[in-house]
PDB file of C-alpha atoms in Angstrom:
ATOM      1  CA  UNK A   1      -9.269 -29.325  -2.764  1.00  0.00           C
ATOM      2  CA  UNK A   2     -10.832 -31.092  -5.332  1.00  0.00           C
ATOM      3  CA  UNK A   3     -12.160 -34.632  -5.094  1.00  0.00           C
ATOM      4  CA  UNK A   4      -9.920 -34.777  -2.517  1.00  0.00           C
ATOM      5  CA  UNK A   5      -7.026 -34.002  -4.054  1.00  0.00           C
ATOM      6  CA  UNK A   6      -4.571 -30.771  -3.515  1.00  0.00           C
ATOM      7  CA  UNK A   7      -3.851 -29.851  -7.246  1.00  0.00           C
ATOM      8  CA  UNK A   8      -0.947 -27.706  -8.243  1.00  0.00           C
ATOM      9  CA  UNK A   9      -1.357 -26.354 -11.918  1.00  0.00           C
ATOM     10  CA  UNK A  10       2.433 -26.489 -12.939  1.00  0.00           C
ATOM     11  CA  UNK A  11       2.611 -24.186 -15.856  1.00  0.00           C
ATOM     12  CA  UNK A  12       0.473 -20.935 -15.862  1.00  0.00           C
ATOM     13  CA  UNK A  13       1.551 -17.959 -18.072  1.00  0.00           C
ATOM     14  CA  UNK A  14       0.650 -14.875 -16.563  1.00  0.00           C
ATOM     15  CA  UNK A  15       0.601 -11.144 -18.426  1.00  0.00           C
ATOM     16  CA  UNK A  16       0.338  -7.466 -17.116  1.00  0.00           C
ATOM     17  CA  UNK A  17      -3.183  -6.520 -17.529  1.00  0.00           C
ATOM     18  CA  UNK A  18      -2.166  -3.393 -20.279  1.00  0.00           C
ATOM     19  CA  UNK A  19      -1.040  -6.166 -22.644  1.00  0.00           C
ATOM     20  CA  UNK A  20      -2.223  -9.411 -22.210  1.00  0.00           C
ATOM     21  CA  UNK A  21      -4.294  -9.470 -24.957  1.00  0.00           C
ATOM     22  CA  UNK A  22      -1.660  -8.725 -27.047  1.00  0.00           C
ATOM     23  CA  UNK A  23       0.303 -11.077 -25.671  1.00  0.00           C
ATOM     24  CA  UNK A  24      -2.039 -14.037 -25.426  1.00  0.00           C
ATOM     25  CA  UNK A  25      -2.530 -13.143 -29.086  1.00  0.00           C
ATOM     26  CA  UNK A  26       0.914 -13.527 -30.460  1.00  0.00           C
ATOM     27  CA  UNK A  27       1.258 -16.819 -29.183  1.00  0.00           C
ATOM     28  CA  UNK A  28      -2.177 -17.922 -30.432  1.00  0.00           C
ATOM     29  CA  UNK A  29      -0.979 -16.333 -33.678  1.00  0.00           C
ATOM     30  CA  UNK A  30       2.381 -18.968 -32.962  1.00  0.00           C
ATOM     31  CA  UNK A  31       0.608 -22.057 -32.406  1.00  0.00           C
ATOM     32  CA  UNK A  32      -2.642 -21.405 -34.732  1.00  0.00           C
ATOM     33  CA  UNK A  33      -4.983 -21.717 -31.963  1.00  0.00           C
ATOM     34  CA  UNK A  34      -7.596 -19.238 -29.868  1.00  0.00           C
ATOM     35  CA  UNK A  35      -7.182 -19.693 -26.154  1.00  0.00           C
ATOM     36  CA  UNK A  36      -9.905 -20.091 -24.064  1.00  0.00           C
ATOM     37  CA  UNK A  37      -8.768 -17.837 -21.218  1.00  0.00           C
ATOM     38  CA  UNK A  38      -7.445 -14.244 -20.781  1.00  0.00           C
ATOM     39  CA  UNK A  39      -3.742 -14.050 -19.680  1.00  0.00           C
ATOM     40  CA  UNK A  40      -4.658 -12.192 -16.572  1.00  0.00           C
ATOM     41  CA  UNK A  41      -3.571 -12.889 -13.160  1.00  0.00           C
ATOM     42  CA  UNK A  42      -7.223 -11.851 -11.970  1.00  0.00           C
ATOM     43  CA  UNK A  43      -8.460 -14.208 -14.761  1.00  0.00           C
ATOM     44  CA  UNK A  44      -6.245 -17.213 -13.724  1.00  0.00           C
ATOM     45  CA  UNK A  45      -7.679 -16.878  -9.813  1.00  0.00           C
ATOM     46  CA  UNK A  46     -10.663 -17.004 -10.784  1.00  0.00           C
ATOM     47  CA  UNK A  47     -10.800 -19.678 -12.879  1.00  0.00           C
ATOM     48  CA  UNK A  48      -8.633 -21.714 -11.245  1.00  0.00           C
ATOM     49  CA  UNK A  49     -10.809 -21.414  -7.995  1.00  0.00           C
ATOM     50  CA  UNK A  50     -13.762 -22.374  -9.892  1.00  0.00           C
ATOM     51  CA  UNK A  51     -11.738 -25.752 -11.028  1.00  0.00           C
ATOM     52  CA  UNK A  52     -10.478 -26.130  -7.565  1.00  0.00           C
ATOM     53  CA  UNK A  53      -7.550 -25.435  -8.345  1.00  0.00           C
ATOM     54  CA  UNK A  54      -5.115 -24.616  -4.843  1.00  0.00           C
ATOM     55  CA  UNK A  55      -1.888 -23.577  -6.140  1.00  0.00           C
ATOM     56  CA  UNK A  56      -0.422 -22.138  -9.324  1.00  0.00           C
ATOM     57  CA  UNK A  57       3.139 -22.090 -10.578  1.00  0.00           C
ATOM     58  CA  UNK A  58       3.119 -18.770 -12.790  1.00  0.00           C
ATOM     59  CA  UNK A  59       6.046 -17.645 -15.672  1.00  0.00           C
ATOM     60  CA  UNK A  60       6.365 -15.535 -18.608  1.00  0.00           C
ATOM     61  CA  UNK A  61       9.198 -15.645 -21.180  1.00  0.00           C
ATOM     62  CA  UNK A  62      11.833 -13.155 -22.452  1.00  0.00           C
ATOM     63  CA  UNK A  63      11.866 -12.332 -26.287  1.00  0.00           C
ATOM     64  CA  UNK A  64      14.571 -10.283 -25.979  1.00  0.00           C
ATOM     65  CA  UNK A  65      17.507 -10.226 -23.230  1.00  0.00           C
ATOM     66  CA  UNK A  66      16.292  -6.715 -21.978  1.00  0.00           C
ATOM     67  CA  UNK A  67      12.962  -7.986 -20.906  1.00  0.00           C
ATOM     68  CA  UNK A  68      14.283 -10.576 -18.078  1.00  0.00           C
ATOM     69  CA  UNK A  69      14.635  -8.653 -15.256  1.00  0.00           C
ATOM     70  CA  UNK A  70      11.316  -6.800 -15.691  1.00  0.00           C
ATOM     71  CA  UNK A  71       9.415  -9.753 -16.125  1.00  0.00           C
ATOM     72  CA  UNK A  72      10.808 -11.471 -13.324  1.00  0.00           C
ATOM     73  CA  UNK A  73      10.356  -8.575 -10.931  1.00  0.00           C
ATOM     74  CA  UNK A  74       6.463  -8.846 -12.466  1.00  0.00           C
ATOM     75  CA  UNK A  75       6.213 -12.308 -11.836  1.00  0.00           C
ATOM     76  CA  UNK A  76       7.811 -11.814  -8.554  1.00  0.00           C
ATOM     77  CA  UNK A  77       5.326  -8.834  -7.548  1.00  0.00           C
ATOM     78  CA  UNK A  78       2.209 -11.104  -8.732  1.00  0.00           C
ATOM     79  CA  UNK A  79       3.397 -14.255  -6.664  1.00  0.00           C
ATOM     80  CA  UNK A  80       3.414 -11.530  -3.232  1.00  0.00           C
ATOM     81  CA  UNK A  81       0.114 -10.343  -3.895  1.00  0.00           C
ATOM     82  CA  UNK A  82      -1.644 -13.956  -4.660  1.00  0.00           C
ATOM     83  CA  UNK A  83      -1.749 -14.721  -0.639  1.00  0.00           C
ATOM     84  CA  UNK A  84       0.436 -17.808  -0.955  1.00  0.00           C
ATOM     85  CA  UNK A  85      -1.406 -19.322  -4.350  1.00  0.00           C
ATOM     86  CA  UNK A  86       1.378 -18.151  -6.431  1.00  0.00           C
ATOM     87  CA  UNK A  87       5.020 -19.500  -7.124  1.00  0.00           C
ATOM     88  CA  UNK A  88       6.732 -18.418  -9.625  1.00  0.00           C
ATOM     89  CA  UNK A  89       9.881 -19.105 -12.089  1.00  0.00           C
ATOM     90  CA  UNK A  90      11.841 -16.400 -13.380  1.00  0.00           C
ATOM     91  CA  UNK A  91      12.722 -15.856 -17.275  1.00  0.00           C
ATOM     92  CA  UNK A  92      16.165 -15.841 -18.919  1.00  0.00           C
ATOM     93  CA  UNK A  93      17.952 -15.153 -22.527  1.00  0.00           C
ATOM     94  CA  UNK A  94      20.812 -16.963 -23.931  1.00  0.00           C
ATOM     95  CA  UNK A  95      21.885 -13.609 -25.557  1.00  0.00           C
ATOM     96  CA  UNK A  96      22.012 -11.602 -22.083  1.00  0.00           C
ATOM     97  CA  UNK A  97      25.281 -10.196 -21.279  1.00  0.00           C
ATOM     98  CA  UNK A  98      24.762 -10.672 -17.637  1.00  0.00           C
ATOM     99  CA  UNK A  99      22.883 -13.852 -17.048  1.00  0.00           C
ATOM    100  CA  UNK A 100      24.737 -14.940 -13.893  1.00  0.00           C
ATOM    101  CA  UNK A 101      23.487 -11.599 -12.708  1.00  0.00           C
ATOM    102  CA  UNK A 102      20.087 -12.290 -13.773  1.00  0.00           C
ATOM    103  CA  UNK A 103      20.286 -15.900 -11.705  1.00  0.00           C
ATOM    104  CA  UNK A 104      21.064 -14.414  -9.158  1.00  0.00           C
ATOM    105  CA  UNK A 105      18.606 -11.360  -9.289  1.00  0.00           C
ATOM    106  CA  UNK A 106      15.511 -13.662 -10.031  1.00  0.00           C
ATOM    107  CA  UNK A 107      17.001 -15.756  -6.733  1.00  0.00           C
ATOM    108  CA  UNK A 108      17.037 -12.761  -5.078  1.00  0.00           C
ATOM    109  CA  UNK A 109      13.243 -12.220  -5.500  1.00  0.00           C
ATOM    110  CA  UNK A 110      12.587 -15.508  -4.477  1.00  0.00           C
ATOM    111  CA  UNK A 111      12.029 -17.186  -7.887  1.00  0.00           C
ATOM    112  CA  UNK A 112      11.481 -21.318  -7.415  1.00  0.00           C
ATOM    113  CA  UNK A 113      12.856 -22.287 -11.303  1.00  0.00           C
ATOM    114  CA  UNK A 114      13.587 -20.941 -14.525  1.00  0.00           C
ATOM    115  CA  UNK A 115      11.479 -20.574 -17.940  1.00  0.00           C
ATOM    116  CA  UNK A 116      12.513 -21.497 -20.813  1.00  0.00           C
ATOM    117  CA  UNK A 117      10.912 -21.489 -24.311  1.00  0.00           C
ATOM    118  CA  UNK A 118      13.387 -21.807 -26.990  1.00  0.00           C
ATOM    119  CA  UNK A 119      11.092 -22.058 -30.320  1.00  0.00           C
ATOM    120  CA  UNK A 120       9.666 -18.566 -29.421  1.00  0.00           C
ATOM    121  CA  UNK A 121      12.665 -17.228 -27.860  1.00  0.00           C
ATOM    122  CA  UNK A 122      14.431 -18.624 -31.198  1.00  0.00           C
ATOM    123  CA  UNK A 123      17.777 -20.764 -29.940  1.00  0.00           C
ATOM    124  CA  UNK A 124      18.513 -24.738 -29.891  1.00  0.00           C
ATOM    125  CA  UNK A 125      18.147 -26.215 -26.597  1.00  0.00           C
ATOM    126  CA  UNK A 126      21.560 -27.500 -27.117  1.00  0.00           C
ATOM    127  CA  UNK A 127      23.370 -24.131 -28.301  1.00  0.00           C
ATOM    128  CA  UNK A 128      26.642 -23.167 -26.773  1.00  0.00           C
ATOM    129  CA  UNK A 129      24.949 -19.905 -25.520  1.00  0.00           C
ATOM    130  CA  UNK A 130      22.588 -21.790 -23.106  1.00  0.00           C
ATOM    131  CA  UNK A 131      25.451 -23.962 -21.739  1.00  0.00           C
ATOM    132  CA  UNK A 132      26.030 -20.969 -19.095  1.00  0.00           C
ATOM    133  CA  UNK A 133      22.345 -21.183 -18.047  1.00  0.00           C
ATOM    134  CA  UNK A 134      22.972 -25.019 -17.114  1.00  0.00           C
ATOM    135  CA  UNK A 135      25.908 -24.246 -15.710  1.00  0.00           C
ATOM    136  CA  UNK A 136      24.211 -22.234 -13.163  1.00  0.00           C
ATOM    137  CA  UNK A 137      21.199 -23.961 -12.476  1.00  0.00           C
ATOM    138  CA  UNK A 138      22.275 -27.393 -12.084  1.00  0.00           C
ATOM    139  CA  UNK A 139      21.960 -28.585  -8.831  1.00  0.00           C
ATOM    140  CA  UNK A 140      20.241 -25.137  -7.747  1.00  0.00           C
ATOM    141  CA  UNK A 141      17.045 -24.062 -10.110  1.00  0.00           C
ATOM    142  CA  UNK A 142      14.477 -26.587 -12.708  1.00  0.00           C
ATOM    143  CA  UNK A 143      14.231 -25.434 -15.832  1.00  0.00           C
ATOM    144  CA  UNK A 144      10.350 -25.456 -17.338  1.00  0.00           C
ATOM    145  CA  UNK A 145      10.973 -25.932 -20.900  1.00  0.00           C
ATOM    146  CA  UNK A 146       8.867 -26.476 -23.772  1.00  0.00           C
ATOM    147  CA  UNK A 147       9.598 -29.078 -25.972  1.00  0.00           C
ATOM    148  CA  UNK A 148       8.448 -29.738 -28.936  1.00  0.00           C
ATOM    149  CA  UNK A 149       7.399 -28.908 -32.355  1.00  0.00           C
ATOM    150  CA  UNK A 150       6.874 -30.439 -35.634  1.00  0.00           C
ATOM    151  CA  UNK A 151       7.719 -27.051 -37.413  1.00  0.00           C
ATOM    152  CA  UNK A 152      10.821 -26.260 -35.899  1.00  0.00           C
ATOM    153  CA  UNK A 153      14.287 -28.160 -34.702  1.00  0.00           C
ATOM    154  CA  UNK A 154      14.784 -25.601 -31.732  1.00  0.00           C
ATOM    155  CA  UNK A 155      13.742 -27.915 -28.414  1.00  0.00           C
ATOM    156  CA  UNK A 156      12.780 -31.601 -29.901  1.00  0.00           C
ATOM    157  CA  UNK A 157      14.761 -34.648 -27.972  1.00  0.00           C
ATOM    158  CA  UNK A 158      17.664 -34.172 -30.286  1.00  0.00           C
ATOM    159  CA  UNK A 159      18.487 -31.020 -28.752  1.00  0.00           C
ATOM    160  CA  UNK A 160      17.599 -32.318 -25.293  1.00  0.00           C
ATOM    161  CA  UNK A 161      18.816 -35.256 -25.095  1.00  0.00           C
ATOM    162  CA  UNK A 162      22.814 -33.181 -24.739  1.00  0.00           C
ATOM    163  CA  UNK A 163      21.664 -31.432 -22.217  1.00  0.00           C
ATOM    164  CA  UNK A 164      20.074 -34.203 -19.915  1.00  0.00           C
ATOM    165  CA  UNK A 165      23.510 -36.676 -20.460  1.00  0.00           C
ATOM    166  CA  UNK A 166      26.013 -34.051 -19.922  1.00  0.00           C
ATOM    167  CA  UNK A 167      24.406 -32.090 -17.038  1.00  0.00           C
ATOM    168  CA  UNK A 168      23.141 -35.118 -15.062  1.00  0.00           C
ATOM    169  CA  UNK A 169      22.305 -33.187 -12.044  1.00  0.00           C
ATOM    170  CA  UNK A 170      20.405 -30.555 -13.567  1.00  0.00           C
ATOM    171  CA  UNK A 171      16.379 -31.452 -12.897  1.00  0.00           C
ATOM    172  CA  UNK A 172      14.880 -30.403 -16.445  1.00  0.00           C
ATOM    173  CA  UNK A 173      11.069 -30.762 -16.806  1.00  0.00           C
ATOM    174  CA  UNK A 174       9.682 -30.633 -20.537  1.00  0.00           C
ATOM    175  CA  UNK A 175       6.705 -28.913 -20.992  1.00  0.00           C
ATOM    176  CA  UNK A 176       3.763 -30.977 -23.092  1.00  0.00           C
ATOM    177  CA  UNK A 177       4.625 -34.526 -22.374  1.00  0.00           C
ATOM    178  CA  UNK A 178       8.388 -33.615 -23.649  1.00  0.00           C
ATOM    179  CA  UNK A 179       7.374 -32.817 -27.034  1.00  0.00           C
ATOM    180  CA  UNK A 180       4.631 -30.517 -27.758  1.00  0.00           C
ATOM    181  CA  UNK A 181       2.594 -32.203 -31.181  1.00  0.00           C
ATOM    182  CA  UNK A 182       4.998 -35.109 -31.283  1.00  0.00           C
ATOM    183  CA  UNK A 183       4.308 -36.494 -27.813  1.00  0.00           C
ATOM    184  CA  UNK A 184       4.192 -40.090 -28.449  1.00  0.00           C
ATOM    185  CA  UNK A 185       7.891 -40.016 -30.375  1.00  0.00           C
ATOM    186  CA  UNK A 186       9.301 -37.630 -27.682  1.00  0.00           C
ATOM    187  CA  UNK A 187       8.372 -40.104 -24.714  1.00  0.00           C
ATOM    188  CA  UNK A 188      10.203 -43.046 -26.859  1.00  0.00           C
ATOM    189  CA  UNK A 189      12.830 -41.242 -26.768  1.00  0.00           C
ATOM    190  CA  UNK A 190      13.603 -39.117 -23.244  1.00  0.00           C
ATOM    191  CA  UNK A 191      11.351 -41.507 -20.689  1.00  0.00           C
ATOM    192  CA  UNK A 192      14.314 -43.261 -19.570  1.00  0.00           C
ATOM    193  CA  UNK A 193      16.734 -40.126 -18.725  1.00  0.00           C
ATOM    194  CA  UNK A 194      16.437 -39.783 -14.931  1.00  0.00           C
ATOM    195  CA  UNK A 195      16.628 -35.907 -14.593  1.00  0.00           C
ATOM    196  CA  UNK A 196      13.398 -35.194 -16.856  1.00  0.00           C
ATOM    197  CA  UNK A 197      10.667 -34.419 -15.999  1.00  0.00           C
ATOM    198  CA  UNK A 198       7.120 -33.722 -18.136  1.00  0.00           C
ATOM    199  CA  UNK A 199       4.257 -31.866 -17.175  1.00  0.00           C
ATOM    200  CA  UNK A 200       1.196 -32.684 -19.558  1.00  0.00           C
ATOM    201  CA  UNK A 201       0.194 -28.999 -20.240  1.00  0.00           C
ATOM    202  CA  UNK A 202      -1.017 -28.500 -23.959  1.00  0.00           C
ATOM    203  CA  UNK A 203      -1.534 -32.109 -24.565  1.00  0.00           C
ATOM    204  CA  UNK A 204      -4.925 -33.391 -23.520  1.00  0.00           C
ATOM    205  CA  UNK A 205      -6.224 -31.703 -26.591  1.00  0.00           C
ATOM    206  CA  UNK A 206      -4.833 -33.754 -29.519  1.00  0.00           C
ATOM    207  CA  UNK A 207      -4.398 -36.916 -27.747  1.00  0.00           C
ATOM    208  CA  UNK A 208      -6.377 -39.834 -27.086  1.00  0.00           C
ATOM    209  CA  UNK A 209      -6.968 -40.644 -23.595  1.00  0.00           C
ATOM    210  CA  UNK A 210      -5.735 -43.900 -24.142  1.00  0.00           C
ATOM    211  CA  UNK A 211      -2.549 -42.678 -25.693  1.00  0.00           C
ATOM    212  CA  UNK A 212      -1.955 -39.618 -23.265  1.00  0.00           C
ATOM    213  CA  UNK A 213      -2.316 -42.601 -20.314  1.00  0.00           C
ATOM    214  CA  UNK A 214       0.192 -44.759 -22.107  1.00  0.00           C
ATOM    215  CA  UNK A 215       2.502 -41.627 -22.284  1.00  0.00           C
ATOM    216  CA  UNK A 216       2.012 -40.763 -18.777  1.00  0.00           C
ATOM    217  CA  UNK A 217       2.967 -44.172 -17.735  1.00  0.00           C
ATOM    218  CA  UNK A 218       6.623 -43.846 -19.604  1.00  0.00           C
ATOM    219  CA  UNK A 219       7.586 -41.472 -17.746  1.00  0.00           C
ATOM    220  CA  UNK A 220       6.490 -42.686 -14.683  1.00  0.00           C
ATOM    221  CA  UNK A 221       3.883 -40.942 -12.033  1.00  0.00           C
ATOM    222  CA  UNK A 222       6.851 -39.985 -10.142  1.00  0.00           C
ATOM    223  CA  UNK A 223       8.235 -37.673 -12.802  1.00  0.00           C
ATOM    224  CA  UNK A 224       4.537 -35.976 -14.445  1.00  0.00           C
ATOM    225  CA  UNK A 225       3.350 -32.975 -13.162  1.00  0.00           C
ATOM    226  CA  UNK A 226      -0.500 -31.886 -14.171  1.00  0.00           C
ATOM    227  CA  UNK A 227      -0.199 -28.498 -15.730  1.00  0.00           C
ATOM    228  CA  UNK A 228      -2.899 -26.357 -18.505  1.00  0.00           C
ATOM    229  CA  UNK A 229      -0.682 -23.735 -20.188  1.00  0.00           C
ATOM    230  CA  UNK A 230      -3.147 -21.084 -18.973  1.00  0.00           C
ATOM    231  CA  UNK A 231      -3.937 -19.135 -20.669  1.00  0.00           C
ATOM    232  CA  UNK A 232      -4.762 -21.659 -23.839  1.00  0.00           C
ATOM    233  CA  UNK A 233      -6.581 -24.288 -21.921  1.00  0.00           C
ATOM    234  CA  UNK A 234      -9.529 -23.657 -19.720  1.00  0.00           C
ATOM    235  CA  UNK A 235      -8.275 -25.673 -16.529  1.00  0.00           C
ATOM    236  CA  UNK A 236     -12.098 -27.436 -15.601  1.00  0.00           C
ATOM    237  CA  UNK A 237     -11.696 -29.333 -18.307  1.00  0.00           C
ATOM    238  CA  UNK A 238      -7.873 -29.742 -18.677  1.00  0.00           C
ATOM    239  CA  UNK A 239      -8.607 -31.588 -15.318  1.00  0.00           C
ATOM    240  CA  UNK A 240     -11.907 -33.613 -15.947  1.00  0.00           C
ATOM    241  CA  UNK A 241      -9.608 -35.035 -19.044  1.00  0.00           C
ATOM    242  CA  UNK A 242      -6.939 -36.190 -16.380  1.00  0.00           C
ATOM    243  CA  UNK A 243      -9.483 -37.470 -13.720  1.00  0.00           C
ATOM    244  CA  UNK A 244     -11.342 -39.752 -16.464  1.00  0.00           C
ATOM    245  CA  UNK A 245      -7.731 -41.048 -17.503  1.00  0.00           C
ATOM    246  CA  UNK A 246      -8.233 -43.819 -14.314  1.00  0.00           C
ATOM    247  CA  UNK A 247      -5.046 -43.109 -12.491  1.00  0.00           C
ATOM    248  CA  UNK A 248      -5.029 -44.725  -8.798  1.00  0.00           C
ATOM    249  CA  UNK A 249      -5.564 -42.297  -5.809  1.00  0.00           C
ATOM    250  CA  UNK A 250      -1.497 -42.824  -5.274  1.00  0.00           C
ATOM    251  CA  UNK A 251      -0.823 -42.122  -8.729  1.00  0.00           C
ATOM    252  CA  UNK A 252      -3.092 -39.142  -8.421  1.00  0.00           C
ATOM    253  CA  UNK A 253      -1.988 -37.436  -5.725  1.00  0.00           C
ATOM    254  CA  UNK A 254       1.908 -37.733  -7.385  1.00  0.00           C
ATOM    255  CA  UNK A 255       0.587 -35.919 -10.528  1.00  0.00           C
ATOM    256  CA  UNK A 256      -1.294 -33.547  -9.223  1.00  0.00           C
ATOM    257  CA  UNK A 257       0.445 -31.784  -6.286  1.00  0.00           C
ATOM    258  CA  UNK A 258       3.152 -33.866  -4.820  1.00  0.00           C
ATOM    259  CA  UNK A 259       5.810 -34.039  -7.540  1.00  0.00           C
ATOM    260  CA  UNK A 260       5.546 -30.179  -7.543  1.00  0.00           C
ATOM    261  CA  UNK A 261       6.071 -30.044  -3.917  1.00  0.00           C
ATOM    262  CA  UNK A 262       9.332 -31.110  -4.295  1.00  0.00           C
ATOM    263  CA  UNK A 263      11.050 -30.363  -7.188  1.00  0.00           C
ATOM    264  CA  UNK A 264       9.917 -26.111  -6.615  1.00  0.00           C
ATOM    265  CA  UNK A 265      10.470 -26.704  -3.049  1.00  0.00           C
ATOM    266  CA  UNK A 266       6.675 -25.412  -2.169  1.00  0.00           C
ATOM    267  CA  UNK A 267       5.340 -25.539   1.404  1.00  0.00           C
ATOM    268  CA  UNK A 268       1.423 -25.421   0.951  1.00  0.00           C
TER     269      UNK A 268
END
């Protein structure tokens, strides 16, 4: 515990240790930007203990529909050798010919939620190919998904937005505030859909505090989870940035563990 606190760090990607460089840099070749941490399960532990950091919900993402299952039985190894500090969500592809097989295998392995990241996995939130993933996760799995992105018209609110009125009982949480890089105009727009969520990963660092607290306060402390996009973000600071935002203990313990708790279903 930190401060008092038990913190859950909501959005962690995690990488076999043969290619996680690689992998951590392709998506800092993505988003222009050198991460400050290695992509490593072994990495994450240790620098999450060091931030006091208790629990860690841990993904990766499918490029390709071939890749789910793997990745998900990866995820799911990692999660049963962390000695209860891992949860993880399990990966799927819009192009799969199987996916209510693969919802069912990454159940099976006792996946809490899905990932999904549709500017790198290259479809519209709101294509008729994902409508089967809803379909099968309402009511049963959250969907993680980044949102967000000047450059690109895959996941901003307009392709959201659909989603969140026409599957009312699916719990959706947007990664970066709802809209990575246009955070302020994303929270305009989705704070008042009741089945969204946001988790603040990959915000801090081009946001005012004033502005990320304003933001925060949209959506409500109910529905924010604190989260660092490990491996980008090196999680001591990620969380001195939230503790200096001036957030009551109440508000504080909602953020940073107990909204988790709930909608992954963790017992700590």
């Amino acid at each position: 515990m930190k401060n008092g606190y038990t913190i859950i760090d909501s959005h962690c990607h995690i990488y076999p240790e043969k290619i996680a460089a690689r992998a951590v840099a392709g998506t800092d070749h993505f988003y222009d930007i050198v991460s400050k941490c290695l992509g490593t399960t072994a990495d994450l532990a240790v620098r999450g203990a060091g931030a006091g950091i208790d629990h860690f919900i841990v993904q990766s993402v499918a490029t390709t529909p071939h890749q789910v299952r793997s990745i998900n039985n990866f995820i799911a190894d990692e999660v049963a050798k962390s000695g209860g500090r891992f949860t993880g969500l399990g990966t799927l592809h819009p192009e799969s010919e199987d996916i209510a097989g693969d919802v069912e295998h990454l159940l099976s392995l006792g996946l809490r939620g899905v990932k999904l990241h549709p500017d790198i996995q290259r479809f519209k939130l709101d294509d008729y190919r994902c409508l089967k993933i809803y379909e099968l996760c309402e009511g049963r799995l959250p969907i993680l998904a980044h949102t967000g992105d000047y450059r690109y018209d895959f996941s901003n609110p307009n392709r959201l937005m659909p989603i969140l009125r026409i599957y009312q009982n699916l719990t959706v949480i947007g990664a970066h505030m709802g809209g990575w890089s246009i955070q302020d105009e994303a929270s305009r727009k989705l704070c008042d859909f009741p089945n969204l969520y946001v988790d603040c990963s990959s915000s801090f660092y081009n946001l005012e505090p004033a502005l990320a607290r304003e933001i925060m306060l949209r959506y409500g402390p109910d529905r924010v989870l604190f989260a660092t996009d490990y491996p980008m973000w090196e999680p001591t600071e990620e969380l001195e940035y939230f503790f200096s935002l001036g957030f009551s203990e109440e508000e504080n313990r909602k953020m940073l563990s107990e909204n988790a708790i709930r909608l992954f279903g963790l017992e700590l």
